[in-house]
XYZ file of C-alpha atoms in Angstrom:
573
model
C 113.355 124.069 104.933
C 113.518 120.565 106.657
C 112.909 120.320 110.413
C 115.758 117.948 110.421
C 117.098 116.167 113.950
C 120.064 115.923 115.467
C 121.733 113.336 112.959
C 123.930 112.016 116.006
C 126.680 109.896 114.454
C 129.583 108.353 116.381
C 132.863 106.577 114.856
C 136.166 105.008 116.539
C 138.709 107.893 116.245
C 142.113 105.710 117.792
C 142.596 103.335 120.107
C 139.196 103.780 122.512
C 138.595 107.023 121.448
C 134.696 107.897 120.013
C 134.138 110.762 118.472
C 130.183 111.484 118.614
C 129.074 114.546 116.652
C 125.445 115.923 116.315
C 123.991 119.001 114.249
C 123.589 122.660 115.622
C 120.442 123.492 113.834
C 119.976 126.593 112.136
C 117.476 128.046 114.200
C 118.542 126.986 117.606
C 118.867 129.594 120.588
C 121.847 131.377 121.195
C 123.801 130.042 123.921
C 122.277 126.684 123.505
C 124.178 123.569 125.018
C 124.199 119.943 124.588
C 124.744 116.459 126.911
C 125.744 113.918 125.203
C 124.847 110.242 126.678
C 125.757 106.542 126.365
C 123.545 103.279 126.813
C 125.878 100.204 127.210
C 125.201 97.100 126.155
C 121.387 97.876 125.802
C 121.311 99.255 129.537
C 120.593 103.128 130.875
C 121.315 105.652 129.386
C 124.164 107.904 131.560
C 125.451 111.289 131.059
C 128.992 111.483 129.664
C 130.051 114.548 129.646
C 130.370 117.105 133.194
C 129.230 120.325 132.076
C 126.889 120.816 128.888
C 128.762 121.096 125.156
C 128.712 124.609 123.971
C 130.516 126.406 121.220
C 130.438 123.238 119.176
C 128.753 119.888 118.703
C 131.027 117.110 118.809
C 132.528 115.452 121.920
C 135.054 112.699 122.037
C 134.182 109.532 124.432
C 137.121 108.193 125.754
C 135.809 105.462 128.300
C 133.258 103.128 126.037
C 134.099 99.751 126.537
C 133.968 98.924 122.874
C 133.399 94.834 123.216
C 129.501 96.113 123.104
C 127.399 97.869 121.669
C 127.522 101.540 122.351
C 124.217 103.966 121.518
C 124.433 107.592 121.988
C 121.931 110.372 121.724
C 122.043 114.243 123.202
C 120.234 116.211 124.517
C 119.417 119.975 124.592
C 119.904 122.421 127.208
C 118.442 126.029 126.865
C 118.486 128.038 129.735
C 119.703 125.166 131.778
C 116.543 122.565 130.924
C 117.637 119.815 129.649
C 114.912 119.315 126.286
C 113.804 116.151 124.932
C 116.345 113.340 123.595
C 117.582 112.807 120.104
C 117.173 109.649 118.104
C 120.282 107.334 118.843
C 123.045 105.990 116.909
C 124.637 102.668 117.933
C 128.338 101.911 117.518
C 128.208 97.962 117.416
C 130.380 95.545 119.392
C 133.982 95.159 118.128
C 133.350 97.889 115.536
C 136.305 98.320 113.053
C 138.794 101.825 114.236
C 137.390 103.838 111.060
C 135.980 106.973 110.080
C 133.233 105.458 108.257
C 129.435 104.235 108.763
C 127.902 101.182 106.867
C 124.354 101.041 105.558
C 123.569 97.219 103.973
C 121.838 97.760 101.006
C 120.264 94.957 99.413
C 122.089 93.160 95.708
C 121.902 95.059 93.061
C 123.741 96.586 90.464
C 126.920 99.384 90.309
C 125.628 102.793 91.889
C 126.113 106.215 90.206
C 124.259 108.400 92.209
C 122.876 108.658 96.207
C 120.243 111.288 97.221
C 119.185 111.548 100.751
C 115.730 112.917 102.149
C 113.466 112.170 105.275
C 111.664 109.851 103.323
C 109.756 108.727 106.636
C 109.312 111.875 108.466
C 111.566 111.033 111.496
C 113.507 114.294 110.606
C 117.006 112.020 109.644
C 118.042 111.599 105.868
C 117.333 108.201 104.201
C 118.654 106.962 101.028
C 117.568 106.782 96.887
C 120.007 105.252 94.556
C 120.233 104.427 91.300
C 121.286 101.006 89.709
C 123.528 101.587 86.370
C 121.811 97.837 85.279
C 119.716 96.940 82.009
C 116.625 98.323 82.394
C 118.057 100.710 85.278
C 116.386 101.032 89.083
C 115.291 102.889 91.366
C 115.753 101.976 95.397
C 115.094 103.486 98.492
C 116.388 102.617 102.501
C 115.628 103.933 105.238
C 118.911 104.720 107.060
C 119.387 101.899 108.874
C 119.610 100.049 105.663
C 115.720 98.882 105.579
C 114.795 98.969 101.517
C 111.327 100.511 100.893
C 110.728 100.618 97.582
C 112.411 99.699 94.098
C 111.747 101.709 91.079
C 112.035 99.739 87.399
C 112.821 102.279 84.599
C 111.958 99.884 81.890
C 112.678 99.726 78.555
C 113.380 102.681 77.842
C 116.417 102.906 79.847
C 118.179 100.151 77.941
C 119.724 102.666 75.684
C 122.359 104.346 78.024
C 124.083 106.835 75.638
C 125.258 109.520 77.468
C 124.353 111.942 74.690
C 121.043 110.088 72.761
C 120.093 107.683 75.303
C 116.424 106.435 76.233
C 113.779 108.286 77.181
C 113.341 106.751 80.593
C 117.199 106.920 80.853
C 118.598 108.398 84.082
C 121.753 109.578 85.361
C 124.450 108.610 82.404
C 127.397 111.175 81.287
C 126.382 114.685 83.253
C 122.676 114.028 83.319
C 120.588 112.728 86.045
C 117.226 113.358 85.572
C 116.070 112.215 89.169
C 116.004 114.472 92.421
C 115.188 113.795 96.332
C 113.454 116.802 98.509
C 110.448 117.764 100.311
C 108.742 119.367 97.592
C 105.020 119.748 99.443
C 106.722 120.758 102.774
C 104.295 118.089 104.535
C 107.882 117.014 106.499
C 108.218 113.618 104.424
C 110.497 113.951 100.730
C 109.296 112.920 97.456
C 111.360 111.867 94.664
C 111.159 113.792 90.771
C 111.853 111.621 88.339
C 111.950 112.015 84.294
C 109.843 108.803 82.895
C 108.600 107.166 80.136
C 106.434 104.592 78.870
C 107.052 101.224 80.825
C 108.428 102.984 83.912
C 106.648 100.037 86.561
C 106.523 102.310 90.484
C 106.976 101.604 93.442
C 103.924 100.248 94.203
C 103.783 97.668 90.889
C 102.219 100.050 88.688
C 103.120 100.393 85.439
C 103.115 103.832 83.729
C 102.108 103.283 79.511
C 102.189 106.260 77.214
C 100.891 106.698 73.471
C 104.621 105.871 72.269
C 108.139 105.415 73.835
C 109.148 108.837 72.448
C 106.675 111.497 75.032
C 108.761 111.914 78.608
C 107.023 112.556 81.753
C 107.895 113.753 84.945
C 106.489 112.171 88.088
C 106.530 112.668 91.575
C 106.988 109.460 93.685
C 105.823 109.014 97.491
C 109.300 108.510 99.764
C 107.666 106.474 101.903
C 105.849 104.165 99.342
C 107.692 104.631 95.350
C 103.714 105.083 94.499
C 103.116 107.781 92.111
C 101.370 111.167 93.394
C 101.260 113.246 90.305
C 102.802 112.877 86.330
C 102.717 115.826 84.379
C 104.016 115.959 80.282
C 107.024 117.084 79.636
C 106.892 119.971 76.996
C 107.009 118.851 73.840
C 108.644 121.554 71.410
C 111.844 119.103 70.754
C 110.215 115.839 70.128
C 110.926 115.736 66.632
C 114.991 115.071 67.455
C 114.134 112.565 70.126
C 114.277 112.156 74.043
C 115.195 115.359 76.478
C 118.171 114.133 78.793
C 117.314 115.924 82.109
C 119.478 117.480 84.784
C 117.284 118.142 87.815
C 117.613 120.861 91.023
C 115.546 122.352 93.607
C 115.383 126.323 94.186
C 113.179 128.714 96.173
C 112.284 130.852 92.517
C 109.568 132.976 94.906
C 111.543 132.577 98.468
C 109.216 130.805 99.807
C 108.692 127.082 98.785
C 110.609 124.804 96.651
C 110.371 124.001 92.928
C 111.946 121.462 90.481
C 114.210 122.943 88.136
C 114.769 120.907 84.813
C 117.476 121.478 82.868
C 117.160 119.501 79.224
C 118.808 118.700 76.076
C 118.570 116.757 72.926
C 120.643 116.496 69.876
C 119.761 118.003 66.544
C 120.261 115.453 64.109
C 124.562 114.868 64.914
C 124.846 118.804 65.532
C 123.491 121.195 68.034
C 121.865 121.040 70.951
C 118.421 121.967 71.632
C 117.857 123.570 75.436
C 115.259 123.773 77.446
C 114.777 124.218 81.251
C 111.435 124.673 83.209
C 110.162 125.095 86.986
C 107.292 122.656 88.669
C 105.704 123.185 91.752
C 104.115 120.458 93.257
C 101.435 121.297 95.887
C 100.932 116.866 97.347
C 98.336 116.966 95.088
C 99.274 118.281 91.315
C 102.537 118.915 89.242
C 102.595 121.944 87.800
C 104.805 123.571 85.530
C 105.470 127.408 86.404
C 107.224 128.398 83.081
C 109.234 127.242 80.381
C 112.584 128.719 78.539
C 113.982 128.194 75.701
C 117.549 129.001 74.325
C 116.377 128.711 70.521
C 118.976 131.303 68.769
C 120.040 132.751 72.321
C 123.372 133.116 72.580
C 123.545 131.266 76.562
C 126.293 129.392 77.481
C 125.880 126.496 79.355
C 128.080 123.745 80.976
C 128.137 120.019 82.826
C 126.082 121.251 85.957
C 123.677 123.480 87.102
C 123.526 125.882 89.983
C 120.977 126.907 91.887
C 120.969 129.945 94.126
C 120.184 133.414 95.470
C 123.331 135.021 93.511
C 121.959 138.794 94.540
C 120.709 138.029 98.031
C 117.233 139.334 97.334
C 115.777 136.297 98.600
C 114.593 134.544 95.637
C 116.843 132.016 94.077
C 117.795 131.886 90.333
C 119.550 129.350 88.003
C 123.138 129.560 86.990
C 124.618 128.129 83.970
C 128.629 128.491 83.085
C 128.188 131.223 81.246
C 124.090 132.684 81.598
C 121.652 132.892 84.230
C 118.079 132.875 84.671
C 115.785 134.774 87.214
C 113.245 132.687 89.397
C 110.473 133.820 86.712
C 112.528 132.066 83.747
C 113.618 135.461 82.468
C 117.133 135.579 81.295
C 119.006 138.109 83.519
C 122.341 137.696 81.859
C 124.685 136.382 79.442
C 128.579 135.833 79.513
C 128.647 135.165 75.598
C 129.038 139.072 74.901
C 131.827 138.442 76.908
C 133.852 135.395 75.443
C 132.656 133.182 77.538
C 131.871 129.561 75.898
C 131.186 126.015 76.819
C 132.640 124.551 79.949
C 132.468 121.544 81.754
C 133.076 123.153 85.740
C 132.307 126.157 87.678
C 131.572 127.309 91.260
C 129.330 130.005 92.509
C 130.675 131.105 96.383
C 131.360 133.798 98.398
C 135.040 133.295 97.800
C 136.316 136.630 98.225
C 134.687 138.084 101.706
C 135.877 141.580 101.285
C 133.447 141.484 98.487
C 130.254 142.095 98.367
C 127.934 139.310 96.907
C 129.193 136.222 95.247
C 131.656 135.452 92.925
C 131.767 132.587 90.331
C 134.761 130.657 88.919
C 134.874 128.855 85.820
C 136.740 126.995 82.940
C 136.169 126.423 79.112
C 136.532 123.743 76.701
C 138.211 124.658 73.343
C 137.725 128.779 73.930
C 139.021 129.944 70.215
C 140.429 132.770 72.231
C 142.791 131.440 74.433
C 140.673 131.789 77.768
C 141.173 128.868 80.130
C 139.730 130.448 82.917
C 137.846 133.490 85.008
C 136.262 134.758 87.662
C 133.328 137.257 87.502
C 130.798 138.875 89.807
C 127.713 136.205 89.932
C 125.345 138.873 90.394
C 126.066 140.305 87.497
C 128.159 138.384 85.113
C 130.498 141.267 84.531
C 133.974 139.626 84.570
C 136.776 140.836 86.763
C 139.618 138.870 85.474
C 140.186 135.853 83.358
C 143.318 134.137 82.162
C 144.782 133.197 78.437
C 147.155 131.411 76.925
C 148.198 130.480 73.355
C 146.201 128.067 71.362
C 143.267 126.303 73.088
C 142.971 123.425 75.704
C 139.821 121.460 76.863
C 140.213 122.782 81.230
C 138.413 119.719 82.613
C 138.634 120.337 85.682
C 138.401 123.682 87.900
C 137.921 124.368 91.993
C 137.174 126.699 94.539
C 138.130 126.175 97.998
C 140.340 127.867 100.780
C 143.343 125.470 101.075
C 146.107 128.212 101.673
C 145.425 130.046 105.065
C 148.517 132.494 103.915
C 145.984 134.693 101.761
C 142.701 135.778 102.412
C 139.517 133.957 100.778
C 139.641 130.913 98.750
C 142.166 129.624 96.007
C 141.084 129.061 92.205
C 142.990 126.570 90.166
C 142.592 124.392 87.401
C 146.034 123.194 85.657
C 147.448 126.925 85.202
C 148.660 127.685 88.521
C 146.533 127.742 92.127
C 145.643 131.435 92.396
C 144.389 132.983 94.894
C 140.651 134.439 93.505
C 140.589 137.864 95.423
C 143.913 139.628 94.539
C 144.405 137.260 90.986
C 147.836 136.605 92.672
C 149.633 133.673 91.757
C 150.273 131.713 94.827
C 151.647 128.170 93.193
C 153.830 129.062 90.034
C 154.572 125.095 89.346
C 151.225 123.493 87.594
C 152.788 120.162 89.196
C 152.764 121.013 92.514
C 149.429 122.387 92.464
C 146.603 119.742 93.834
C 144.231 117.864 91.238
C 141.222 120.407 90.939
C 138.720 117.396 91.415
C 136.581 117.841 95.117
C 136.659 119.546 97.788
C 135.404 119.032 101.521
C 135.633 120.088 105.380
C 136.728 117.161 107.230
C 139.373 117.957 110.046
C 139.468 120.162 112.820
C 140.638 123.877 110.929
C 138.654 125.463 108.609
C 140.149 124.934 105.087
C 138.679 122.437 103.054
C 140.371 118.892 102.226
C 140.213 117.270 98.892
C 138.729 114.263 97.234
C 140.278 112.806 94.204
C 140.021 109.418 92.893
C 139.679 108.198 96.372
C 142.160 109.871 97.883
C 141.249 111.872 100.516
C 144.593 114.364 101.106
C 145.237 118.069 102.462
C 147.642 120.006 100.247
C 150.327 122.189 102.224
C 151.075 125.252 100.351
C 154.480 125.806 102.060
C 155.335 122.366 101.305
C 154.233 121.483 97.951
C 154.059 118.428 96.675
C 153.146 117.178 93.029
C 149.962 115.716 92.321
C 149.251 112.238 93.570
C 151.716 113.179 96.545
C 149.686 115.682 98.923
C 149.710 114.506 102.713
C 147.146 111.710 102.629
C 144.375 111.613 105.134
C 142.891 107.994 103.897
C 142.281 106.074 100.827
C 139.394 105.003 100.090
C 139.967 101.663 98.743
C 141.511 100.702 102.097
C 137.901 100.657 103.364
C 136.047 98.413 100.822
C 134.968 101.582 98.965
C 134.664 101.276 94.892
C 134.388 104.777 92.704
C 130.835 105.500 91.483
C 129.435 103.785 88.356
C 130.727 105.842 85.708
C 133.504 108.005 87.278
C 136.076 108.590 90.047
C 133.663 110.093 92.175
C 132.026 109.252 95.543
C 128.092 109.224 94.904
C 127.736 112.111 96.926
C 129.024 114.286 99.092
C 127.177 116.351 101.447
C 126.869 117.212 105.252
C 124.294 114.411 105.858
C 125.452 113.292 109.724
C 127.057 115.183 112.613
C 128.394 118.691 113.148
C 128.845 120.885 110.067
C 131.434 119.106 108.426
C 131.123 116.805 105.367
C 130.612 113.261 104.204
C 131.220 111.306 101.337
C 129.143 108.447 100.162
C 130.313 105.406 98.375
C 129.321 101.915 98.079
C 131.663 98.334 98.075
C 132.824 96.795 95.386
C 129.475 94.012 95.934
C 126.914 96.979 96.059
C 125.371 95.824 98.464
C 126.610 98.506 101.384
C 126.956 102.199 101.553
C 130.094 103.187 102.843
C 129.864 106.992 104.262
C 133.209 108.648 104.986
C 132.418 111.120 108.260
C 135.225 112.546 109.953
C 136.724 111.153 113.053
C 138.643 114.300 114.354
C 137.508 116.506 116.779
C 137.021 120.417 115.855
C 136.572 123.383 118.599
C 134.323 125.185 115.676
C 130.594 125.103 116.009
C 128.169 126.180 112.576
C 125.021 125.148 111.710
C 124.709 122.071 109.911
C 125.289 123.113 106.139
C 122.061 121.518 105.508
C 120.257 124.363 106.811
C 122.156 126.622 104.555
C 119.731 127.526 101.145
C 122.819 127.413 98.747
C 124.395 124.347 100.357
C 121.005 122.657 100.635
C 120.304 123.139 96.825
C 123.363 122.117 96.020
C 122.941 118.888 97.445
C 119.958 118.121 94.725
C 122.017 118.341 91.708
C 124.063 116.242 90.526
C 125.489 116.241 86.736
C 129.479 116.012 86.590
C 129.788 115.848 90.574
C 131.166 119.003 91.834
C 131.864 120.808 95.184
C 128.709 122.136 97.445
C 129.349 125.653 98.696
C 127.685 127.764 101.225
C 126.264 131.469 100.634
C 128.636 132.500 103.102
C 132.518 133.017 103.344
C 133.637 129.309 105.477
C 137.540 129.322 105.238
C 140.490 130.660 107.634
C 139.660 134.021 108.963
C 135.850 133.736 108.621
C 133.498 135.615 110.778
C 130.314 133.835 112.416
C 127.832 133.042 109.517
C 124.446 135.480 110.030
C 121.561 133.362 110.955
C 119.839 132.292 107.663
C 116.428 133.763 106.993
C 114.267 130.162 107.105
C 111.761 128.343 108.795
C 111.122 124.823 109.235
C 108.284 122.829 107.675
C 105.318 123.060 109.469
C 107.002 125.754 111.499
């Protein structure tokens, strides 16, 4: 996995408080510590804090004089040796008293979708974005908001139906088709992208094909938008037009990454066809490991795709709502036997840690049965309980997340009732005064997770409900210059991308020409790895579709016990 650094972040957190947070890495030693220090004004560099941070990886500066600029970086200590410094961030003069950090971007278009990689190889995330113009873009920054490279779709992305769109089309309805991650482990990401004829790189060349109806999928260089290998897409389905993709990263052997495509196209104004294959690419060739195909399957599938190790064998597989697929492209089960449908939402998580393994949560659309939700063994498939009720409903919307520290594990709700998952007891009779089942996210100091709906970001209190729309209110967006996402009421992402182990979420302003990034400003006595570092969380972060919660392969809620170490290495480690 990525050999990331420190990520040091610092934000205004109340009157002269700073609150600067860095990442525990995954593999550092036990017992390791941290100083934390301050240039002034562009002078030396002096030691904040008395003894070295341990036990967590934030520290709150209460003396910066904050008419100038501030930089901070950290510093390691293992076995009382201070190591070598971490890259700095700089809080600038007069800096606004927010929770938030501002990349300028330069004028474009609205934004659907942000990625982030180490496009440079400095071991901190930059930024790929899309532009939802006509023909769409591609654009890249460097994370202090330097643009490297612009991506032009061309003309086949004019056509932005979300269900029979172009064929150089990307990320309309729950398809993205474009994906951001160190796919050669040389320590410097690439981006996968679905193209077609007229597709013009980063570099000004200009891909042609026989026709506009063949799709491609190419691998671009982060640090240049150049091309470094196109390979076809299969073409069983051409006949009924272009494949929308939705596009992941998994470990299918353990051991290095692959692109997982999941695709569709329309028969005639009927079914689907389905289609998902694997790619390796090796920084020289893209090549595709297998290819399967529903045909007259009876699979399931949904608005996103999962990606993860749902038996802990070390190999990662592909989860749809309602079938999964081993790492070879074998199917290893179906929920269809079992009434299971089309959805548009469900989580994979350990969200009952008395249990063995990992559990999944989902919702259906229009069930003929009744079913508007269950929860099943994700190793498996085998359900252990699902709900009904008379006539059918379309469940949009569904989450997993501990918000009630009263029972153990996390809560499942979607407009029935918030239940908690592990006993099926449940814990919120009054649909009303049950939270919007949109996002969650850690952000304060405990260990439940907040939630993120139409920019709202609030913390429900289950002993003091509240109906939706009214939960305790931790910010609003909009009073920061943020806009929703092209498309949506979404954030572009969210993902632990700065700082200690809790989350941010990215949005732009209403100008798109800034990324405003949410990161907490509140202080937390709990130290974890960065979530980065975790192989669930991290392939979570590559997929995209209908924007939905990233979860760890571990139990993170009240009443958790320390995470095991995960069972990585670094590139070029």
């Amino acid at each position: 996995m990525e050999d990331l650094g420190r990520g040091v972040v610092a934000v205004r957190a109340g009157g002269t408080d700073v609150l600067v947070s860095w990442r525990l890495l995954a593999l550092d030693p036990t017992g390791i510590g941290f100083n934390v220090y301050r240039s002034a004004d562009g002078g030396a560099y002096r030691k904040i804090n008395d003894e070295p941070v341990t036990g967590k990886s934030n520290l709150m500066d209460g003396e910066a004089d904050l008419a100038v600029d501030n930089s901070y970086r950290i510093r390691p200590v293992v076995d009382g040796r201070e190591q070598v410094p971490s890259a700095a961030f700089t809080l600038s003069a007069g800096a606004a008293d927010e929770p938030v950090v501002r990349v300028p971007l330069e004028s474009g278009g609205p934004v659907k979708f942000v990625w982030v990689g180490d496009l440079d190889g400095d071991g901190e995330y930059d930024y790929v974005l899309d532009r939802q113009t006509s023909p769409q873009t591609l654009e890249a920054y460097r994370r202090d908001g330097t643009r490297l490279w612009s991506v032009n779709m061309g003309p086949n992305s004019v056509n932005q139906n979300n269900i029979e769109g172009g064929s150089a089309t990307v990320d309309v309805g729950n398809w993205d088709g474009v994906t951001v991650y160190d796919f050669d482990s040389d320590g410097i990401a690439e981006i996968a992208v679905r193209i077609a004829d007229g597709v013009t790189f980063g570099d000004g060349e200009t891909f042609t094909a026989e026709d506009d109806a063949h799709q491609f999928i190419t691998m671009l260089d982060g640090r240049t938008g150049a091309a470094r290998a196109i390979a076809p897409v299969p073409d069983d389905y051409i006949a009924d037009g272009p494949m929308y993709a939705r596009f992941g990263v998994g470990y299918l052997d353990g051991v290095r990454p692959s692109l997982v495509a999941f695709m569709k196209n329309r028969i005639g104004s009927g079914d689907f066809n389905c289609m998902i294959t694997a790619w390796r690419f090796d920084g020289k060739g893209l090549n595709r490991q297998w290819t399967w195909k529903r045909g007259d399957t009876n699979a399931p599938d949904g608005h996103n795709t999962r990606i993860v190790d749902i038996d802990g064998n070390g190999t990662d597989e592909i989860a749809e709502i309602g079938f999964v697929l081993d790492g070879d492209g074998s199917l290893r089960y179906s929920m269809a036997s079992q009434g299971i449908v089309h959805g548009d939402r469900f989580q994979i998580a350990d969200i009952d840690p008395t249990r063995p393994g990992l559990e999944g949560y989902g919702v259906q659309q229009s069930n003929p049965s009744g079913l508007r939700e269950y929860y099943y063994d994700a190793a498996t498939g085998k359900l252990i309980w699902q709900h009904t009720e008379e006539g059918t409903a379309d469940v949009g919307r569904g989450e997993a997340a501990d918000v009630d520290p009263r029972y153990p594990g996390m809560e499942v709700w979607s407009f029935s009732g918030v239940y908690n998952a592990s006993t099926n007891t449940l814990t919120q009779t009054e649909p009303a005064l049950s939270p919007w089942p949109q996002l969650s996210l850690w952000w304060d100091d405990d260990l439940g997770r907040e939630l993120l709906n139409n920019g709202k970001l609030e913390k429900w209190d289950p002993e003091n409900p509240t109906t939706s729309g009214r939960l305790p209110r931790i910010l609003s967006t909009w009073n920061h210059g943020a806009v929703d996402a092209s498309q949506g009421v979404n954030p572009t992402m969210v993902g632990d991308i700065l700082g200690d182990w809790r989350e941010e979420a990215v949005y732009t302003n209403a100008d798109y020409d800034e990324l405003i990034i949410f990161t907490t400003n509140r202080p937390t006595g709990t130290g974890l790895y960065t979530l980065a570092h975790n192989p669930e969380y991290r392939n979570s972060m590559t997929v995209k579709g209908y924007l939905q919660d990233t979860h760890v392969d571990y139990y993170l809620g009240h009443g958790m016990t320390r995470p095991p170490r995960p069972n990585i290495t670094y590139v070029g480690g």
